[in-house]
PDB file of C-alpha atoms in Angstrom:
ATOM      1  CA  GLU A   1     -33.851 -18.036 -45.343  1.00 65.00           C
ATOM      2  CA  GLY A   2     -30.231 -17.903 -45.798  1.00 68.00           C
ATOM      3  CA  VAL A   3     -28.965 -15.709 -48.878  1.00 67.00           C
ATOM      4  CA  LEU A   4     -31.789 -14.255 -50.653  1.00 66.00           C
ATOM      5  CA  ASN A   5     -29.943 -13.119 -53.861  1.00 71.00           C
ATOM      6  CA  GLU A   6     -28.033 -16.268 -54.587  1.00 74.00           C
ATOM      7  CA  PRO A   7     -30.590 -19.162 -55.441  1.00 75.00           C
ATOM      8  CA  ALA A   8     -27.594 -21.791 -54.204  1.00 79.00           C
ATOM      9  CA  LYS A   9     -27.716 -20.366 -50.857  1.00 81.00           C
ATOM     10  CA  GLN A  10     -31.447 -19.443 -50.614  1.00 82.00           C
ATOM     11  CA  GLY A  11     -32.915 -21.314 -47.539  1.00 86.00           C
ATOM     12  CA  ILE A  12     -36.945 -23.183 -46.835  1.00 88.00           C
ATOM     13  CA  ILE A  13     -38.460 -19.827 -47.621  1.00 90.00           C
ATOM     14  CA  PRO A  14     -37.087 -18.351 -50.112  1.00 90.00           C
ATOM     15  CA  ARG A  15     -37.309 -21.727 -52.743  1.00 91.00           C
ATOM     16  CA  ILE A  16     -40.909 -22.501 -51.464  1.00 93.00           C
ATOM     17  CA  ILE A  17     -42.297 -18.499 -52.654  1.00 93.00           C
ATOM     18  CA  ASN A  18     -40.175 -19.131 -55.279  1.00 92.00           C
ATOM     19  CA  ASP A  19     -41.481 -22.660 -56.291  1.00 94.00           C
ATOM     20  CA  ILE A  20     -45.510 -21.257 -55.773  1.00 96.00           C
ATOM     21  CA  PHE A  21     -44.949 -18.665 -58.003  1.00 95.00           C
ATOM     22  CA  GLY A  22     -43.476 -20.781 -60.754  1.00 94.00           C
ATOM     23  CA  HIS A  23     -46.290 -23.254 -60.483  1.00 95.00           C
ATOM     24  CA  ILE A  24     -48.864 -19.995 -60.521  1.00 94.00           C
ATOM     25  CA  TYR A  25     -46.763 -18.503 -63.417  1.00 93.00           C
ATOM     26  CA  GLN A  26     -47.526 -21.734 -65.439  1.00 94.00           C
ATOM     27  CA  MET A  27     -51.181 -21.984 -64.965  1.00 92.00           C
ATOM     28  CA  ASP A  28     -53.783 -20.989 -66.902  1.00 89.00           C
ATOM     29  CA  GLU A  29     -54.258 -17.338 -67.464  1.00 87.00           C
ATOM     30  CA  ASN A  30     -57.694 -16.889 -66.320  1.00 90.00           C
ATOM     31  CA  LEU A  31     -57.441 -18.475 -63.167  1.00 91.00           C
ATOM     32  CA  GLU A  32     -56.980 -15.955 -60.458  1.00 93.00           C
ATOM     33  CA  PHE A  33     -54.904 -16.147 -57.104  1.00 94.00           C
ATOM     34  CA  HIS A  34     -54.994 -14.033 -53.805  1.00 95.00           C
ATOM     35  CA  ILE A  35     -51.598 -14.621 -52.252  1.00 96.00           C
ATOM     36  CA  LYS A  36     -51.241 -12.996 -48.862  1.00 96.00           C
ATOM     37  CA  ILE A  37     -48.825 -13.201 -46.147  1.00 96.00           C
ATOM     38  CA  SER A  38     -47.866 -12.118 -43.001  1.00 95.00           C
ATOM     39  CA  TYR A  39     -44.660 -11.949 -40.550  1.00 95.00           C
ATOM     40  CA  PHE A  40     -44.959 -11.831 -36.715  1.00 94.00           C
ATOM     41  CA  GLU A  41     -42.296 -12.755 -33.794  1.00 92.00           C
ATOM     42  CA  ILE A  42     -42.626 -14.244 -30.121  1.00 90.00           C
ATOM     43  CA  TYR A  43     -40.503 -13.037 -27.978  1.00 84.00           C
ATOM     44  CA  MET A  44     -41.170 -12.859 -24.126  1.00 81.00           C
ATOM     45  CA  ASN A  45     -44.387 -15.301 -24.818  1.00 86.00           C
ATOM     46  CA  LYS A  46     -45.940 -12.101 -26.926  1.00 90.00           C
ATOM     47  CA  ILE A  47     -46.819 -12.057 -30.375  1.00 94.00           C
ATOM     48  CA  ARG A  48     -45.521  -9.098 -32.268  1.00 94.00           C
ATOM     49  CA  ASP A  49     -46.256  -8.025 -35.632  1.00 95.00           C
ATOM     50  CA  LEU A  50     -42.650  -7.783 -37.774  1.00 95.00           C
ATOM     51  CA  LEU A  51     -45.094  -5.785 -40.253  1.00 96.00           C
ATOM     52  CA  ASP A  52     -46.641  -3.049 -38.012  1.00 96.00           C
ATOM     53  CA  VAL A  53     -44.367  -3.268 -34.845  1.00 91.00           C
ATOM     54  CA  SER A  54     -47.141  -0.930 -33.108  1.00 94.00           C
ATOM     55  CA  LYS A  55     -49.144  -4.239 -32.618  1.00 94.00           C
ATOM     56  CA  THR A  56     -48.098  -6.148 -29.231  1.00 91.00           C
ATOM     57  CA  ASN A  57     -49.279  -8.770 -28.039  1.00 91.00           C
ATOM     58  CA  LEU A  58     -51.184 -10.570 -30.160  1.00 95.00           C
ATOM     59  CA  SER A  59     -53.138 -13.558 -29.122  1.00 94.00           C
ATOM     60  CA  VAL A  60     -53.740 -16.672 -31.383  1.00 93.00           C
ATOM     61  CA  HIS A  61     -57.129 -18.059 -32.669  1.00 93.00           C
ATOM     62  CA  GLU A  62     -58.524 -20.578 -34.567  1.00 92.00           C
ATOM     63  CA  ASP A  63     -61.348 -20.235 -37.849  1.00 90.00           C
ATOM     64  CA  LYS A  64     -64.289 -22.490 -38.360  1.00 93.00           C
ATOM     65  CA  ASP A  65     -61.834 -24.819 -40.068  1.00 92.00           C
ATOM     66  CA  ARG A  66     -60.108 -24.811 -37.035  1.00 91.00           C
ATOM     67  CA  VAL A  67     -56.740 -23.511 -38.914  1.00 86.00           C
ATOM     68  CA  PRO A  68     -54.693 -21.072 -36.649  1.00 86.00           C
ATOM     69  CA  TYR A  69     -54.276 -17.116 -37.228  1.00 88.00           C
ATOM     70  CA  VAL A  70     -52.735 -14.208 -35.054  1.00 93.00           C
ATOM     71  CA  LYS A  71     -55.921 -12.110 -34.556  1.00 94.00           C
ATOM     72  CA  GLY A  72     -54.762  -8.672 -35.985  1.00 95.00           C
ATOM     73  CA  ALA A  73     -51.509  -9.534 -37.445  1.00 95.00           C
ATOM     74  CA  THR A  74     -51.078  -7.475 -40.828  1.00 96.00           C
ATOM     75  CA  GLU A  75     -51.500  -9.507 -44.181  1.00 96.00           C
ATOM     76  CA  ARG A  76     -49.762  -8.084 -47.157  1.00 96.00           C
ATOM     77  CA  PHE A  77     -51.286  -9.169 -50.833  1.00 97.00           C
ATOM     78  CA  VAL A  78     -48.573  -9.855 -52.707  1.00 97.00           C
ATOM     79  CA  SER A  79     -47.498 -10.582 -56.304  1.00 95.00           C
ATOM     80  CA  SER A  80     -44.121 -11.347 -57.400  1.00 95.00           C
ATOM     81  CA  PRO A  81     -41.355 -13.504 -55.669  1.00 93.00           C
ATOM     82  CA  ASP A  82     -39.845  -9.953 -55.013  1.00 93.00           C
ATOM     83  CA  GLU A  83     -42.689  -8.379 -53.333  1.00 95.00           C
ATOM     84  CA  VAL A  84     -42.211 -11.369 -50.791  1.00 94.00           C
ATOM     85  CA  PHE A  85     -38.637 -10.827 -49.950  1.00 91.00           C
ATOM     86  CA  ASP A  86     -39.478  -6.752 -50.128  1.00 93.00           C
ATOM     87  CA  VAL A  87     -41.402  -8.020 -46.942  1.00 94.00           C
ATOM     88  CA  ILE A  88     -39.384 -10.479 -45.413  1.00 92.00           C
ATOM     89  CA  ASP A  89     -36.884  -7.645 -45.349  1.00 90.00           C
ATOM     90  CA  GLU A  90     -39.114  -5.489 -43.700  1.00 92.00           C
ATOM     91  CA  GLY A  91     -39.969  -8.070 -40.989  1.00 92.00           C
ATOM     92  CA  LYS A  92     -36.203  -8.858 -40.881  1.00 88.00           C
ATOM     93  CA  ALA A  93     -35.255  -5.275 -39.845  1.00 88.00           C
ATOM     94  CA  ASN A  94     -37.837  -5.250 -36.726  1.00 88.00           C
ATOM     95  CA  ARG A  95     -36.914  -8.366 -35.014  1.00 83.00           C
ATOM     96  CA  HIS A  96     -35.353  -8.750 -31.549  1.00 74.00           C
ATOM     97  CA  VAL A  97     -31.783  -9.233 -32.020  1.00 66.00           C
ATOM     98  CA  ALA A  98     -28.968  -9.327 -28.966  1.00 56.00           C
ATOM     99  CA  VAL A  99     -25.531 -10.447 -28.222  1.00 52.00           C
ATOM    100  CA  THR A 100     -25.400 -13.948 -27.346  1.00 53.00           C
ATOM    101  CA  ASN A 101     -22.768 -16.531 -26.189  1.00 51.00           C
ATOM    102  CA  MET A 102     -22.800 -18.170 -29.850  1.00 55.00           C
ATOM    103  CA  ASN A 103     -23.680 -14.788 -32.037  1.00 53.00           C
ATOM    104  CA  GLU A 104     -23.320 -11.262 -31.587  1.00 54.00           C
ATOM    105  CA  HIS A 105     -26.117 -10.785 -34.176  1.00 52.00           C
ATOM    106  CA  SER A 106     -28.678 -13.789 -32.473  1.00 53.00           C
ATOM    107  CA  SER A 107     -32.469 -13.488 -32.935  1.00 57.00           C
ATOM    108  CA  ARG A 108     -33.949 -13.587 -29.329  1.00 67.00           C
ATOM    109  CA  SER A 109     -37.169 -14.514 -30.637  1.00 76.00           C
ATOM    110  CA  HIS A 110     -38.976 -17.158 -32.761  1.00 86.00           C
ATOM    111  CA  SER A 111     -40.638 -15.479 -35.934  1.00 89.00           C
ATOM    112  CA  VAL A 112     -43.084 -17.146 -37.806  1.00 91.00           C
ATOM    113  CA  PHE A 113     -43.890 -16.124 -41.667  1.00 93.00           C
ATOM    114  CA  MET A 114     -47.168 -17.299 -43.216  1.00 93.00           C
ATOM    115  CA  ILE A 115     -48.589 -17.535 -46.905  1.00 94.00           C
ATOM    116  CA  GLN A 116     -51.665 -18.199 -47.837  1.00 93.00           C
ATOM    117  CA  VAL A 117     -52.981 -18.636 -51.325  1.00 93.00           C
ATOM    118  CA  LYS A 118     -56.479 -18.937 -52.799  1.00 90.00           C
TER     119      LYS A 118
END
């Protein structure tokens, strides 16, 4: 995600979040949006919720429209970019990291950040 507090150094996720909310803020006030996010990691072939670390070994399913989702993953409703960034920081703090030959704080997992806008 780059550097969250420096727009020129932000990664793709913060840029997309700001863009999504920018479009929402320009829409008709009478329209209602529901934005929910989830954040999990795949580590040693297991899916673990980064927003509730007690949820481990989760599984991937498809809904009726064949859209994949992680069953049991925490979903947080958010209403601003700052709320999203707070959740990202919370999840990052729960990731598996360890020293590697490339980086002393390298992640040992793959993380997935999902955002749904309805």
